[in-house]
mmCIF file of C-alpha atoms in Angstrom:
data_model
loop_
_atom_site.group_PDB
_atom_site.id
_atom_site.type_symbol
_atom_site.label_atom_id
_atom_site.label_comp_id
_atom_site.label_asym_id
_atom_site.label_seq_id
_atom_site.Cartn_x
_atom_site.Cartn_y
_atom_site.Cartn_z
ATOM 1 C CA UNK A 1 62.138 -32.464 -122.227
ATOM 2 C CA UNK A 2 58.476 -33.185 -121.571
ATOM 3 C CA UNK A 3 56.179 -33.307 -124.606
ATOM 4 C CA UNK A 4 52.604 -32.409 -123.569
ATOM 5 C CA UNK A 5 51.237 -34.374 -126.530
ATOM 6 C CA UNK A 6 51.716 -37.421 -124.333
ATOM 7 C CA UNK A 7 48.387 -36.444 -122.728
ATOM 8 C CA UNK A 8 46.701 -37.279 -126.039
ATOM 9 C CA UNK A 9 48.391 -40.689 -126.143
ATOM 10 C CA UNK A 10 47.573 -41.836 -122.607
ATOM 11 C CA UNK A 11 44.179 -42.826 -121.306
ATOM 12 C CA UNK A 12 43.078 -41.978 -117.795
ATOM 13 C CA UNK A 13 39.801 -43.872 -118.099
ATOM 14 C CA UNK A 14 37.614 -40.776 -118.137
ATOM 15 C CA UNK A 15 35.082 -40.230 -120.914
ATOM 16 C CA UNK A 16 36.987 -37.135 -122.098
ATOM 17 C CA UNK A 17 40.297 -39.015 -122.436
ATOM 18 C CA UNK A 18 41.635 -40.189 -125.800
ATOM 19 C CA UNK A 19 41.367 -43.837 -126.863
ATOM 20 C CA UNK A 20 44.218 -46.216 -126.098
ATOM 21 C CA UNK A 21 46.590 -46.905 -128.995
ATOM 22 C CA UNK A 22 49.893 -48.698 -129.455
ATOM 23 C CA UNK A 23 52.869 -46.469 -130.224
ATOM 24 C CA UNK A 24 56.117 -47.544 -131.875
ATOM 25 C CA UNK A 25 59.430 -45.685 -131.426
ATOM 26 C CA UNK A 26 60.012 -45.353 -135.179
ATOM 27 C CA UNK A 27 56.696 -43.565 -135.747
ATOM 28 C CA UNK A 28 56.233 -41.846 -132.386
ATOM 29 C CA UNK A 29 56.583 -38.250 -133.631
ATOM 30 C CA UNK A 30 54.005 -38.731 -136.378
ATOM 31 C CA UNK A 31 51.684 -40.688 -134.086
ATOM 32 C CA UNK A 32 51.784 -37.996 -131.374
ATOM 33 C CA UNK A 33 51.108 -35.280 -133.949
ATOM 34 C CA UNK A 34 48.134 -37.223 -135.324
ATOM 35 C CA UNK A 35 46.816 -37.987 -131.824
ATOM 36 C CA UNK A 36 47.032 -34.314 -130.830
ATOM 37 C CA UNK A 37 45.333 -33.148 -134.021
ATOM 38 C CA UNK A 38 42.546 -35.735 -133.823
ATOM 39 C CA UNK A 39 41.898 -35.046 -130.155
ATOM 40 C CA UNK A 40 41.734 -31.274 -130.651
ATOM 41 C CA UNK A 41 39.542 -31.582 -133.750
ATOM 42 C CA UNK A 42 37.091 -33.655 -131.754
ATOM 43 C CA UNK A 43 37.019 -31.622 -128.560
ATOM 44 C CA UNK A 44 37.715 -27.953 -129.316
ATOM 45 C CA UNK A 45 34.727 -25.742 -130.071
ATOM 46 C CA UNK A 46 34.894 -22.100 -131.153
ATOM 47 C CA UNK A 47 31.951 -19.694 -130.966
ATOM 48 C CA UNK A 48 33.196 -16.563 -132.769
ATOM 49 C CA UNK A 49 30.053 -14.531 -132.084
ATOM 50 C CA UNK A 50 30.397 -15.067 -128.332
ATOM 51 C CA UNK A 51 34.218 -14.841 -128.434
ATOM 52 C CA UNK A 52 34.303 -18.191 -126.648
ATOM 53 C CA UNK A 53 36.504 -21.259 -126.964
ATOM 54 C CA UNK A 54 35.556 -24.494 -125.231
ATOM 55 C CA UNK A 55 38.378 -26.928 -124.497
ATOM 56 C CA UNK A 56 38.391 -30.508 -123.279
ATOM 57 C CA UNK A 57 38.713 -31.102 -119.565
ATOM 58 C CA UNK A 58 42.024 -32.825 -120.353
ATOM 59 C CA UNK A 59 43.437 -29.493 -121.552
ATOM 60 C CA UNK A 60 42.101 -27.845 -118.420
ATOM 61 C CA UNK A 61 43.414 -30.518 -116.030
ATOM 62 C CA UNK A 62 46.931 -30.270 -117.499
ATOM 63 C CA UNK A 63 46.687 -26.623 -118.524
ATOM 64 C CA UNK A 64 50.171 -25.638 -117.339
ATOM 65 C CA UNK A 65 51.693 -28.319 -119.589
ATOM 66 C CA UNK A 66 50.258 -26.482 -122.605
ATOM 67 C CA UNK A 67 51.056 -22.886 -121.620
ATOM 68 C CA UNK A 68 51.179 -20.383 -118.811
ATOM 69 C CA UNK A 69 48.525 -18.078 -120.263
ATOM 70 C CA UNK A 70 45.249 -18.622 -122.109
ATOM 71 C CA UNK A 71 46.876 -17.187 -125.221
ATOM 72 C CA UNK A 72 49.742 -19.699 -125.049
ATOM 73 C CA UNK A 73 47.343 -22.614 -124.595
ATOM 74 C CA UNK A 74 45.219 -21.509 -127.565
ATOM 75 C CA UNK A 75 48.334 -20.997 -129.700
ATOM 76 C CA UNK A 76 49.526 -24.500 -128.848
ATOM 77 C CA UNK A 77 46.111 -26.001 -129.680
ATOM 78 C CA UNK A 78 46.140 -24.099 -132.991
ATOM 79 C CA UNK A 79 49.588 -25.542 -133.726
ATOM 80 C CA UNK A 80 48.328 -29.062 -133.004
ATOM 81 C CA UNK A 81 45.392 -28.529 -135.360
ATOM 82 C CA UNK A 82 47.682 -27.346 -138.159
ATOM 83 C CA UNK A 83 47.571 -24.366 -140.483
ATOM 84 C CA UNK A 84 45.078 -26.087 -142.801
ATOM 85 C CA UNK A 85 42.429 -26.435 -140.069
ATOM 86 C CA UNK A 86 39.482 -23.999 -140.019
ATOM 87 C CA UNK A 87 39.465 -24.323 -136.225
ATOM 88 C CA UNK A 88 43.093 -23.274 -136.084
ATOM 89 C CA UNK A 89 42.343 -20.121 -138.068
ATOM 90 C CA UNK A 90 39.568 -19.236 -135.611
ATOM 91 C CA UNK A 91 41.972 -19.540 -132.674
ATOM 92 C CA UNK A 92 44.481 -17.068 -134.130
#
């Protein structure tokens, strides 16, 4: 099955793409989780007063990999951020 977190591990060369890192099979799950969390923490912005969420172009380019609806995409981003993230709470 395809894991959309791979988008956070690959670099397309664009300014909005994540940095290149080396991944090892033994630590891949943890590394992908950390890459997804770090990328979302650095690129997701929430404006509660305007009811607006701004996502990275990467999430927009590969939108269907993260969900079929806006709600699914936001839920997935919240999951990547983790329950302890203030941003995650704002996306719920």
